[in-house]
Short mmCIF file of C-alpha atoms in Angstrom, two decimals:
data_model
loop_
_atom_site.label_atom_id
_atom_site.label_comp_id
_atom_site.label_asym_id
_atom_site.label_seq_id
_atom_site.Cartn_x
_atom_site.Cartn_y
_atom_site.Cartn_z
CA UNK A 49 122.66 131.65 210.99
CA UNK A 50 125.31 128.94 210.79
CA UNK A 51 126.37 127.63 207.45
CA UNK A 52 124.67 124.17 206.73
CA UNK A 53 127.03 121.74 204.51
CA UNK A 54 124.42 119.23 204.76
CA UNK A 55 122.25 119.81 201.88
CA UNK A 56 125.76 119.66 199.39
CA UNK A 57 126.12 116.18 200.89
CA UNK A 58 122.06 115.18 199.97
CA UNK A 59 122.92 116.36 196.49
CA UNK A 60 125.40 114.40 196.20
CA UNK A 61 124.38 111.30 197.20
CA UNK A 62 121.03 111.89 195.07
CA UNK A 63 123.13 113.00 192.32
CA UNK A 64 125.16 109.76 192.83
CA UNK A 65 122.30 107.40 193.05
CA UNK A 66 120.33 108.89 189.77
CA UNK A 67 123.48 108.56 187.72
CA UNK A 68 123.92 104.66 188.64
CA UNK A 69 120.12 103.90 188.03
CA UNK A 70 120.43 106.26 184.56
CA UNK A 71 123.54 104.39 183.13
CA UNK A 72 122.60 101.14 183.64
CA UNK A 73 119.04 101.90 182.57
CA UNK A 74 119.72 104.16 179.57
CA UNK A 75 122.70 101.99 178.16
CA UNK A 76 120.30 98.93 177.13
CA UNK A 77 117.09 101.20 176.06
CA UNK A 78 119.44 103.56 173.92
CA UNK A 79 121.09 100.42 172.60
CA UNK A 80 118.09 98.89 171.45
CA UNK A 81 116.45 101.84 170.14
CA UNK A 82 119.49 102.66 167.99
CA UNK A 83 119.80 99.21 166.53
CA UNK A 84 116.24 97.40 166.22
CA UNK A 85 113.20 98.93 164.15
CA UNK A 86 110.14 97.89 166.04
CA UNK A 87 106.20 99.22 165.56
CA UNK A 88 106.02 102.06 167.79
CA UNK A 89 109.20 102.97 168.15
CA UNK A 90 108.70 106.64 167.71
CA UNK A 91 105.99 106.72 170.05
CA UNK A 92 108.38 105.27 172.97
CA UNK A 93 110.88 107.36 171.73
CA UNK A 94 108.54 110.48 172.47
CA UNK A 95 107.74 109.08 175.92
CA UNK A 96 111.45 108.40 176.89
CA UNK A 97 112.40 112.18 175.18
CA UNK A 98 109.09 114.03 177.33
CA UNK A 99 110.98 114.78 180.34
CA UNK A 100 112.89 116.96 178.45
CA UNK A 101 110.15 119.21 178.31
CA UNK A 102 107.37 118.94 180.48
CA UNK A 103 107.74 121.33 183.34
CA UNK A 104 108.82 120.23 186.26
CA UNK A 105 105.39 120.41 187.99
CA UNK A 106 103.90 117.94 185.93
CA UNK A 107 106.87 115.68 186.23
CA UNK A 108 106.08 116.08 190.03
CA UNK A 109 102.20 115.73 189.55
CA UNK A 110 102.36 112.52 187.93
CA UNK A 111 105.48 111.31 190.43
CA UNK A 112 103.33 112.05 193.33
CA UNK A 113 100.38 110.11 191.89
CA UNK A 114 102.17 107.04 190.55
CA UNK A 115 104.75 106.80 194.24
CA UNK A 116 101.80 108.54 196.16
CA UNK A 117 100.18 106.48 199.11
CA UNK A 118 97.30 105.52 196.81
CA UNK A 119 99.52 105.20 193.65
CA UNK A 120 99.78 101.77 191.99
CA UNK A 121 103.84 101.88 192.60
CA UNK A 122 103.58 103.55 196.16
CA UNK A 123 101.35 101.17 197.03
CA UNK A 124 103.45 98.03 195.81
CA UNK A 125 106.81 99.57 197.97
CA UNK A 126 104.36 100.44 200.75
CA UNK A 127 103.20 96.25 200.90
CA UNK A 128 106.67 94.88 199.53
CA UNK A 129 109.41 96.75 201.60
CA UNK A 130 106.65 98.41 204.04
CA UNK A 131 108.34 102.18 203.12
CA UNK A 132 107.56 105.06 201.33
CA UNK A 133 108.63 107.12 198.45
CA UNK A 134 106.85 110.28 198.81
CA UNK A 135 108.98 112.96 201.45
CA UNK A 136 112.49 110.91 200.92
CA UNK A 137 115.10 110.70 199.78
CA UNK A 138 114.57 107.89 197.66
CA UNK A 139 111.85 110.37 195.93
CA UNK A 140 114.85 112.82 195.50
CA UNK A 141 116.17 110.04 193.37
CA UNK A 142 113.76 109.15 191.60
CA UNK A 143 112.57 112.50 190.37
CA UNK A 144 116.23 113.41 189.23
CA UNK A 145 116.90 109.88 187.41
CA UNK A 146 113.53 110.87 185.11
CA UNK A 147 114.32 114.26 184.71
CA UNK A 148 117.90 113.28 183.70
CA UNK A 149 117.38 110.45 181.82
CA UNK A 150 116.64 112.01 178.48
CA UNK A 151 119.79 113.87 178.61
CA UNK A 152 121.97 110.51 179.32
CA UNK A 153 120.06 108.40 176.55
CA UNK A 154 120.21 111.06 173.98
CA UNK A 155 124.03 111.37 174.36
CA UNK A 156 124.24 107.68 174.68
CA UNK A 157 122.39 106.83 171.79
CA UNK A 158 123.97 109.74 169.52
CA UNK A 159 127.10 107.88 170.84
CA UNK A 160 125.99 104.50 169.72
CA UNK A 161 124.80 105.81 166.14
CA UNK A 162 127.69 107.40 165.48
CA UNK A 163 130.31 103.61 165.84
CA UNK A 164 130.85 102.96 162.11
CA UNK A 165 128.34 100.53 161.13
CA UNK A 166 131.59 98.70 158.66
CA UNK A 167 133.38 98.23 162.38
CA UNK A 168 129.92 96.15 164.10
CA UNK A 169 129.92 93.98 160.36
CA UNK A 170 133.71 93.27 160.69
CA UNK A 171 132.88 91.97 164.05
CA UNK A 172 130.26 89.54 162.68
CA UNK A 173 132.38 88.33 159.89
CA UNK A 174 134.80 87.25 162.64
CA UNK A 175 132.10 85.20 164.38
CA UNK A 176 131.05 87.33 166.80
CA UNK A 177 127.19 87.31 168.76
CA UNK A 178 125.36 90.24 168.70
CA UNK A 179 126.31 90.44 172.35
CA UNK A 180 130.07 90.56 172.20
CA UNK A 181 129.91 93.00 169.15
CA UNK A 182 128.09 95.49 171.55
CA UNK A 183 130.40 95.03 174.35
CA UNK A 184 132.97 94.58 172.58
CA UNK A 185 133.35 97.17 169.75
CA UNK A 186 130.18 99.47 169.60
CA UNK A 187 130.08 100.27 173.81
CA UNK A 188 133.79 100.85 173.54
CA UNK A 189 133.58 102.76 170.41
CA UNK A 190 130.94 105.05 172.02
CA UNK A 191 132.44 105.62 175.10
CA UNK A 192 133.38 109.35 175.11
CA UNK A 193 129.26 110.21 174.73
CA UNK A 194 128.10 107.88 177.67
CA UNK A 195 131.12 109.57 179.07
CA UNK A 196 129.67 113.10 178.19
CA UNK A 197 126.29 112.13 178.89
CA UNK A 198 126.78 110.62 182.42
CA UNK A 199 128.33 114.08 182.95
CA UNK A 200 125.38 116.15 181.93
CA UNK A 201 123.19 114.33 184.04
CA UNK A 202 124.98 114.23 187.21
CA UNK A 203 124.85 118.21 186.64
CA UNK A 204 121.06 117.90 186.05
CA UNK A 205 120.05 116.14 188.94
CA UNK A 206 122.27 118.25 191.35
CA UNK A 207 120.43 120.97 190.22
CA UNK A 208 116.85 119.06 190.40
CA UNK A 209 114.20 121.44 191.72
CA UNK A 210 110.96 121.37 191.11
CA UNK A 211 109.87 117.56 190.45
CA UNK A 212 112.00 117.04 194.00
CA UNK A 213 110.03 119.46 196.20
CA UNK A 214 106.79 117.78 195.34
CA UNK A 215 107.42 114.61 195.86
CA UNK A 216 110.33 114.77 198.45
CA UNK A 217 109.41 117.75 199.59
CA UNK A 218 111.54 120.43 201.96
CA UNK A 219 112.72 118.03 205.14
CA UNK A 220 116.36 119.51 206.72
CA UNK A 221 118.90 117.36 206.60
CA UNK A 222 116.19 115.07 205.30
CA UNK A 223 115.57 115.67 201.93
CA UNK A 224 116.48 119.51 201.63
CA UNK A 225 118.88 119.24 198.65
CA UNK A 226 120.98 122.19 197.50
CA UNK A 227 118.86 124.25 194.92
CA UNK A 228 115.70 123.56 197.80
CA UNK A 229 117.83 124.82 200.46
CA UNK A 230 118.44 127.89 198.07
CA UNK A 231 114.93 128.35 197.69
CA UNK A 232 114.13 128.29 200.95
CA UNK A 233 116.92 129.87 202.79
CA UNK A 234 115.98 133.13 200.93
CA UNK A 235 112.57 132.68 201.26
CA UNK A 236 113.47 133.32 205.06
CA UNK A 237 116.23 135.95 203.92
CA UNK A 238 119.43 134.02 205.33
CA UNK A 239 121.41 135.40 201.98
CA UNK A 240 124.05 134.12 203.56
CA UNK A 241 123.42 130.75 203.26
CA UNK A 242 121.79 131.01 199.70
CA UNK A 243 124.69 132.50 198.91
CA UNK A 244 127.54 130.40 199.62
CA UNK A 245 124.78 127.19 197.89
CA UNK A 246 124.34 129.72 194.69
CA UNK A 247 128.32 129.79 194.41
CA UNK A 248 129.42 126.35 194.56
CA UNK A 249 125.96 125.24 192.55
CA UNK A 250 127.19 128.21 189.87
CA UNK A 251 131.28 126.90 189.95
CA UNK A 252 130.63 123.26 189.62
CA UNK A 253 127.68 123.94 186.71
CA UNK A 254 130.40 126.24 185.14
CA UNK A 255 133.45 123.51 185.60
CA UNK A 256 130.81 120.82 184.01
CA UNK A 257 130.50 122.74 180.89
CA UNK A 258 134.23 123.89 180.56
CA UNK A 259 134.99 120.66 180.75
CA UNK A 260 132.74 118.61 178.40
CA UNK A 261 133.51 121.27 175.68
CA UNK A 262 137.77 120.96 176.26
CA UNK A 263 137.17 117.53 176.13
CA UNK A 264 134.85 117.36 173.27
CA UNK A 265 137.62 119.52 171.66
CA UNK A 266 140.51 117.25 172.96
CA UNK A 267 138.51 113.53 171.97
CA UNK A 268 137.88 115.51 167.78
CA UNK A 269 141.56 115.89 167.96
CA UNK A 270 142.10 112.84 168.57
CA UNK A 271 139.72 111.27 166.11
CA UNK A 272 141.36 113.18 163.70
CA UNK A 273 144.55 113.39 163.81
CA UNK A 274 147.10 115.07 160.99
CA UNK A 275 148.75 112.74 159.30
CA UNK A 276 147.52 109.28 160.97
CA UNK A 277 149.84 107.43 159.38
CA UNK A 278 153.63 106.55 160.36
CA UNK B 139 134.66 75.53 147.09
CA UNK B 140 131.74 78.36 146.16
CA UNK B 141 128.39 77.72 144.47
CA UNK B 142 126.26 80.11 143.79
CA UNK B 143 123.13 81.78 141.81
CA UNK B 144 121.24 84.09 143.50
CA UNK B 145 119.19 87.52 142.54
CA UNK B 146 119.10 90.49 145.00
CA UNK B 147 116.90 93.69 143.97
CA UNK B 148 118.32 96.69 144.19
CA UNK B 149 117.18 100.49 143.95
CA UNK B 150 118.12 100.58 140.09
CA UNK B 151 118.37 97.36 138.83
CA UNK B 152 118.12 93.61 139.82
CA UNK B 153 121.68 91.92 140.43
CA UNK B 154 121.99 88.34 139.04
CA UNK B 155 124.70 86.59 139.99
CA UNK B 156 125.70 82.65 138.89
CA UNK B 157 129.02 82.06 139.87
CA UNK B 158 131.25 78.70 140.79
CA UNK B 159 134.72 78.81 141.84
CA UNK B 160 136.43 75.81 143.05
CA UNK B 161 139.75 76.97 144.00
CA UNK B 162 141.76 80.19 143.05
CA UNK B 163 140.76 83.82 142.87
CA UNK B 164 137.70 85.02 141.26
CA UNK B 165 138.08 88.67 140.65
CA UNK B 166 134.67 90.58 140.65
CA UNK B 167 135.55 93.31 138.08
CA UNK B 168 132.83 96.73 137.25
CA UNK B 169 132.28 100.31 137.60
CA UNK B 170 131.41 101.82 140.84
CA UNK B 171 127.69 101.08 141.58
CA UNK B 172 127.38 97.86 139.26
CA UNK B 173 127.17 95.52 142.22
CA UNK B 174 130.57 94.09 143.48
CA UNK B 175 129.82 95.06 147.03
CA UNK B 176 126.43 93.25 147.40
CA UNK B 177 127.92 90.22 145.55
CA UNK B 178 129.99 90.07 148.62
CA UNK B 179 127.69 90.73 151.57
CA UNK B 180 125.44 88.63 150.04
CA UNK B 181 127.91 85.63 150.08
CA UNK B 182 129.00 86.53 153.75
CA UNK B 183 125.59 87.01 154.93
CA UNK B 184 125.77 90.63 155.85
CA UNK B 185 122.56 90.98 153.21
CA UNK B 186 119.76 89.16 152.14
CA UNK B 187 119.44 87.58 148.43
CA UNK B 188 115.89 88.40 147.45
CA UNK B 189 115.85 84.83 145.88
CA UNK B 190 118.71 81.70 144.67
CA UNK B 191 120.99 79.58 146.34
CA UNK B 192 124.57 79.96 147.71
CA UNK B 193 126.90 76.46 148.80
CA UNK B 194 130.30 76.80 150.61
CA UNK B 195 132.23 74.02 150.54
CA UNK B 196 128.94 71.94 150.21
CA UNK B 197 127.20 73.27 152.96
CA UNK B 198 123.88 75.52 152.00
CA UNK B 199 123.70 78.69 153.72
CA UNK B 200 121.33 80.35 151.83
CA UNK B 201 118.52 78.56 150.51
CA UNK B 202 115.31 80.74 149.52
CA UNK B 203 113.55 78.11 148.38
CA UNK B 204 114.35 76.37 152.11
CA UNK B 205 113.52 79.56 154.26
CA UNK B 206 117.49 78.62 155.03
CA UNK B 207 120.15 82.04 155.91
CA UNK B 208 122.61 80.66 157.87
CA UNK B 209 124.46 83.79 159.94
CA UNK B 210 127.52 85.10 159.26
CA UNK B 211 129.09 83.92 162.37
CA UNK B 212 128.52 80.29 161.25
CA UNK B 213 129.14 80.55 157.18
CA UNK B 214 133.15 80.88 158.29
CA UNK B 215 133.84 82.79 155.65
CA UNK B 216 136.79 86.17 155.89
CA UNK B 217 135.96 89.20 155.04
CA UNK B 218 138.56 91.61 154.28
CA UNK B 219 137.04 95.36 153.56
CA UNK B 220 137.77 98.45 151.50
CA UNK B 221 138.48 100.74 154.28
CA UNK B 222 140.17 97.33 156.29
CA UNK B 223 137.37 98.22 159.36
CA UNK B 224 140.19 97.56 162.03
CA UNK B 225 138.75 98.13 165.37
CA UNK B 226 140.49 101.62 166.13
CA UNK B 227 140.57 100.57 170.11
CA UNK B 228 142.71 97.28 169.83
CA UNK B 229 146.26 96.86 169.35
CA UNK B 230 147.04 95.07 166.06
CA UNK B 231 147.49 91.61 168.20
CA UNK B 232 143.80 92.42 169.53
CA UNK B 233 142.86 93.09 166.07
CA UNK B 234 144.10 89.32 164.47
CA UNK B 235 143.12 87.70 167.77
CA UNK B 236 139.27 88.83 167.75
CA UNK B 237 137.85 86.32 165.58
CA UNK B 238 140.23 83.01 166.35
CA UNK B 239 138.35 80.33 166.98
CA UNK B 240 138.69 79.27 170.57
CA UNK B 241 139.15 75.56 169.50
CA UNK B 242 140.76 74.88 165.75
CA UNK B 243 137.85 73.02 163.91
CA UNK B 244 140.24 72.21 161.02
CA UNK B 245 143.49 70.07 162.20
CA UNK B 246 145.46 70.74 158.98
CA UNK B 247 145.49 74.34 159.92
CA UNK B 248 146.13 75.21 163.27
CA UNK B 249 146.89 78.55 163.57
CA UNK B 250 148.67 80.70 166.03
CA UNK B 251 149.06 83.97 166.27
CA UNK B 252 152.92 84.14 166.01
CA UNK B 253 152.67 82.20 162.71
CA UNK B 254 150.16 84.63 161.04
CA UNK B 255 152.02 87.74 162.25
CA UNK B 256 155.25 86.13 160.81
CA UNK B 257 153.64 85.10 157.22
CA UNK B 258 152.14 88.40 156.64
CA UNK B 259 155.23 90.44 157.55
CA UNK B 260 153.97 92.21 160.31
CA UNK B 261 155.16 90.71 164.05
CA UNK B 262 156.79 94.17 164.66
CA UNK B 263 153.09 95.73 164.97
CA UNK B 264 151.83 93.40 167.06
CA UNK B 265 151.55 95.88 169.82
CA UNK B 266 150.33 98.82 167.83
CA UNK B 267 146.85 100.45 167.44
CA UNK B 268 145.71 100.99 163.45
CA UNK B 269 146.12 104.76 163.43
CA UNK B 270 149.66 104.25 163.90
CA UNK B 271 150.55 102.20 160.76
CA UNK B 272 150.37 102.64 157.18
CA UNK B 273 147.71 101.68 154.59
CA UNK B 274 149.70 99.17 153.38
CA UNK B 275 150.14 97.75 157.16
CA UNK B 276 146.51 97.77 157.52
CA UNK B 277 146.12 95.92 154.71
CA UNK B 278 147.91 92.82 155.84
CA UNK B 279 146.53 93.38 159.87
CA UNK B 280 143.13 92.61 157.95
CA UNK B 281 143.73 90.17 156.10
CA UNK B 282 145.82 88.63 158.86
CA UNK B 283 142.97 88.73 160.64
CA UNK B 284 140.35 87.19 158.28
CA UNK B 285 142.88 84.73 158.04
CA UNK B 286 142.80 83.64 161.68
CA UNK B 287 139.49 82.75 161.28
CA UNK B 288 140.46 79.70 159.60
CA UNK B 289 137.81 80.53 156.23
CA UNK B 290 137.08 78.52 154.12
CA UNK B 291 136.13 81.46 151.68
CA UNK B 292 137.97 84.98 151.41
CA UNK B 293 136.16 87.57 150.23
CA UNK B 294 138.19 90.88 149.64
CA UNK B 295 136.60 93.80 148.47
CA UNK B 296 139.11 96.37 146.93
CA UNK B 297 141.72 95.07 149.12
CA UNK B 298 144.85 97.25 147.33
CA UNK B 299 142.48 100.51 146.04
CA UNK B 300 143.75 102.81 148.59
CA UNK B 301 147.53 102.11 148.06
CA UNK B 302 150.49 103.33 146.20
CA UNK B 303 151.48 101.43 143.28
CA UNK B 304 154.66 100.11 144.86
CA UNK B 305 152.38 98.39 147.50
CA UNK B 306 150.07 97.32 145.56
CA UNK B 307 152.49 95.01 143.25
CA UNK B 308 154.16 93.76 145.73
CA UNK B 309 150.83 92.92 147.46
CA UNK B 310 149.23 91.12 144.56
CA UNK B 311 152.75 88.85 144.52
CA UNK B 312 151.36 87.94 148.42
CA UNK B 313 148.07 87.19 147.66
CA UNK B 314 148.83 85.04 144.79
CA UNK B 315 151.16 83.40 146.94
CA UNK B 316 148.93 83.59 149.81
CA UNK B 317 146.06 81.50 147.78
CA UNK B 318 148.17 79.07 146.70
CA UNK B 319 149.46 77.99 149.85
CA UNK B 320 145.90 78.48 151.52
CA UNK B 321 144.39 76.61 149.03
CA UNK B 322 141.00 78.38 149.52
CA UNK B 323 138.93 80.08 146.90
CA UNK B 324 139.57 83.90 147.33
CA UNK B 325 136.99 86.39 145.54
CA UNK B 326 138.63 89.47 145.20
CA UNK B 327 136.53 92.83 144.10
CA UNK B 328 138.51 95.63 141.56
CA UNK B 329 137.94 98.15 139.50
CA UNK B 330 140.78 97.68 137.96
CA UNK B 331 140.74 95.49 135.34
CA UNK B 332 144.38 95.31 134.94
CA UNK B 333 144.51 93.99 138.76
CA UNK B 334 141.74 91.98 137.72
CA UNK B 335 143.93 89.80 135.08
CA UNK B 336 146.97 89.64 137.08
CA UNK B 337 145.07 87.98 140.19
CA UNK B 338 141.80 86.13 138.38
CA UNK B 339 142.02 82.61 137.28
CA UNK B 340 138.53 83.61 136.86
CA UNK B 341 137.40 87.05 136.13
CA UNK B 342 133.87 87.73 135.60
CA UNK B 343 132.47 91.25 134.28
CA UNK B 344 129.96 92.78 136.15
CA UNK B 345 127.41 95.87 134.74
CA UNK B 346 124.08 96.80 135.87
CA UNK B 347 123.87 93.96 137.70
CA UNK B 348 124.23 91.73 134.79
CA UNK B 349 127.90 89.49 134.85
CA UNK B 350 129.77 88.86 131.73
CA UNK B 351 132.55 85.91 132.18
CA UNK B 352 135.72 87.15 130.30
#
C-alpha cells in the first residue's frame, strides 16, 4: 500500500490549533492562580491538574457526552453554527487542548512563580497597574517556561490518542491523525505504513526532549553567569 | 514632608513606629530582623499597617481610622532596594525610563532622561542590561530611576550594603549632595551605624520593633 502523508499534515494542524487555544487560555488562568488567593482555589486547581491523570477513555467519555449530539455544548454548536463536534476535526482539537493543557499551565505557572516577587514590587513603586507589571516584567520574566511549556504540549497533542478516537473517531484524511493511523494501519498489518508514522512520531518526540533539556541547560547558564559583573 | 505613627504586627513582636521628617535624611538604624524593612513598605504601600496614620507632603495615604490605603502607584514615593530589583530584561535606559511620568506633574522639576543619566554619572550605560555593570553601577541605575519618578519621598533600604568601601564613601558624598539639591526627605535604612551618622540629620534607633531617637 502507498505511503499516506496525510495524517502528518492532520497532526499538525490539530497540534497547531490546540497550542493557540492552550496559550492564550492557560496564560490568564495560570496567571491568576499564581497571584490571587481565592476560596476554592485548590479545588479548581485539582480540576485544571485532572487531565493529567485520568485515562484517556474517560477524558473521551465525558468529551463525547458534553460535545455529543445530546450534550449541553454539542447541542449549543449544533443550534449556533448548525455543525458538529463529535467525528471532526474540531473534536481532534479539542480533545488534545484538554489533554495538554495541564502540561502548558503547570510550566506556565512554575514560570510565573518563579519572577522575583522584589522585581513585580519595583514595578509598583514606579507607578505601574497591575496590568503593565504582568506584561511588562513578570510575562517577560517567565518567558523561557511558557516557552518550554508550549513545547511540551505541541508534543502531547501530536501524539493524542485515545481521547481523539472517541470523539473524532478514525475518518481518512478526515480525522485519522498520526498515532490513529498507527493504530490502525497495523491493525490491518500495512507495517509499512506504521512504520514510517512510528519513525518520524519517535524522531520528533526525541528532538522535543533533546531540545528542551539543551535549552534548559543553555537559559541556567545564562541566569547564572560567572562573574556577572564588568 | 513625612508624618507618620503607625503599628504593624509582626510574627515576634509589634513594630511601633512615630516618625516626622520634614526635609533631610532620616536614617533607619537596627539589627537584622528589628523592623527597618517593614518601616519602609509600610510607608510605600507595599504592606499594610495593622493600625496609625501616615501623611506625605500633607496628603493621607493611610488612614486606619478612615478605611483610607492609597496604592503605591499614587503615594509617588521612590523606592530604591537592597538588591536594586533592576528589571534584568531592559537596558539601563529602559530601566530609568519605566516609571517617568508620561506628563511632569511638578513644573519645577522636569526631568529628562539625559539629565538624570548625566547627574548620576552613568550616560555611558544607557544602553546596557544590569548583568553587565557593577554593584556600584546598579546602585545609581536605581536610584536614577526612583528619581525619574519625580518622588516626593525616597525611601532607600541598604542602598550601599553590598559595596566596597571605596564606593560606598564616595556614594554617601552623592546622596548627601543628591538630597540637598532634591530637597526631598530621603529615609535611608543601615545597619551601620557609622553610615547612619554620616548621612542622618535624623537617626532614629530601631530594636524589637521599639525606636529609640539618638
Amino acid at each position: 500500500m502507498e505511503f499516506s502523508y496525510i495524517p502528518i499534515i492532520l497532526s499538525l494542524k490539530v497540534a497547531f490549533a490546540a497550542v493557540i487555544i492552550v496559550t492564550c487560555s492557560s496564560i490568564p488562568i495560570a496567571g491568576l492562580m499564581a497571584k490571587r488567593e481565592f476560596w476554592g482555589k485548590d479545588v479548581v486547581e485539582s480540576i485544571i491538574t485532572l487531565p493529567l491523570v485520568l485515562p484517556p477513555s474517560v477524558i473521551g467519555f465525558m468529551l463525547l457526552y458534553v460535545f455529543g449530539k445530546n450534550g449541553p455544548l454539542g447541542k449549543l454548536f449544533e443550534q449556533w453554527f448548525h455543525t458538529r463536534i463529535v467525528f471532526t476535526l474540531a473534536g481532534a482539537v479539542i480533545a488534545a487542548a484538554v489533554v495538554s493543557f495541564p502540561l502548558m499551565y503547570q510550566a506556565v505557572k512554575a514560570a510565573i512563580e518563579s519572577v522575583d516577587q522584589n522585581l513585580e514590587k519595583a514595578a509598583r513603586t514606579l507607578g505601574a497597574r497591575e496590568l503593565r507589571v504582568f506584561f511588562t516584567i513578570t510575562l517577560p520574566l517567565a518567558w523561557n517556561g511558557i516557552i518550554a511549556g508550549l513545547v511540551l504540549a505541541f508534543a502531547r497533542s501530536l501524539g493524542e490518542f485515545g481521547a481523539t478516537l472517541m470523539i473524532a473517531g478514525n475518518i481518512p484524511g478526515k480525522t485519522q491523525t498520526m498515532p490513529i493511523a498507527i493504530y490502525f494501519a497495523n491493525e490491518a498489518g500495512d507495517t509499512g505504513q506504521a512504520s514510517i508514522l512510528v519513525i518520524i512520531m519517535t524522531a520528533f518526540s526525541f528532538l522535543v526532549i533533546y531540545g528542551l533539556n539543551r535549552w534548559g541547560k543553555r537559559s541556567q547558564r545564562d541566569r547564572n553567569p560567572e562573574g556577572g559583573t564588568t | 514632608m513625612l508624618k507618620a505613627h503607625f503599628k504593624k504586627k509582626l510574627p515576634t513582636f509589634e513594630l511601633e513606629v512615630n516618625i516626622s521628617v520634614r526635609n533631610g535624611i532620616l536614617a533607619l538604624v537596627g539589627p537584622s530582623g528589628a523592623g527597618k524593612t517593614t518601616i519602609l513598605q509600610c510607608l510605600a504601600g507595599l504592606q499594610t499597617p495593622s493600625w496609625g496614620e501616615i501623611n506625605i507632603h500633607g496628603k493621607t495615604v493611610f488612614s486606619s481610622a478612615n478605611c483610607l490605603n492609597i496604592p503605591i502607584r499614587n503615594r509617588r514615593i521612590g523606592y530604591v532596594f537592597q538588591d536594586y530589583a533592576l528589571f534584568p530584561h531592559m537596558t539601563v535606559e529602559k530601566n530609568v525610563m519605566y516609571g517617568k511620568p508620561s506628563k511632569g506633574s511638578n513644573p519645577n522639576k522636569v526631568l529628562s532622561i539625559s539629565n538624570v543619566l548625566e547627574m548620576l554619572k552613568i550616560e555611558h550605560l544607557r544602553n546596557r542590561y544590569p548583568k553587565q555593570i557593577s554593584g556600584g553601577e546598579k546602585q545609581r541605575v536605581a536610584l536614577a530611576r526612583a528619581l525619574m519618578t519625580e518622588p516626593e519621598l525616597l525611601l532607600l533600604d541598604e542602598p550601599l550594603s553590598a559595596l566596597d568601601q571605596d564606593t560606598r564613601s564616595t556614594l554617601q558624598q552623592e546622596l548627601l549632595r543628591f538630597q540637598a539639591q532634591w530637597q526631598i526627605p530621603f529615609i535611608l535604612v543601615t545597619h551601620d551605624v557609622q553610615e547612619a551618622e554620616i548621612l542622618g540629620d535624623q537617626i532614629i534607633k530601631l530594636e524589637q520593633g521599639k525606636q529609640k531617637e539618638i
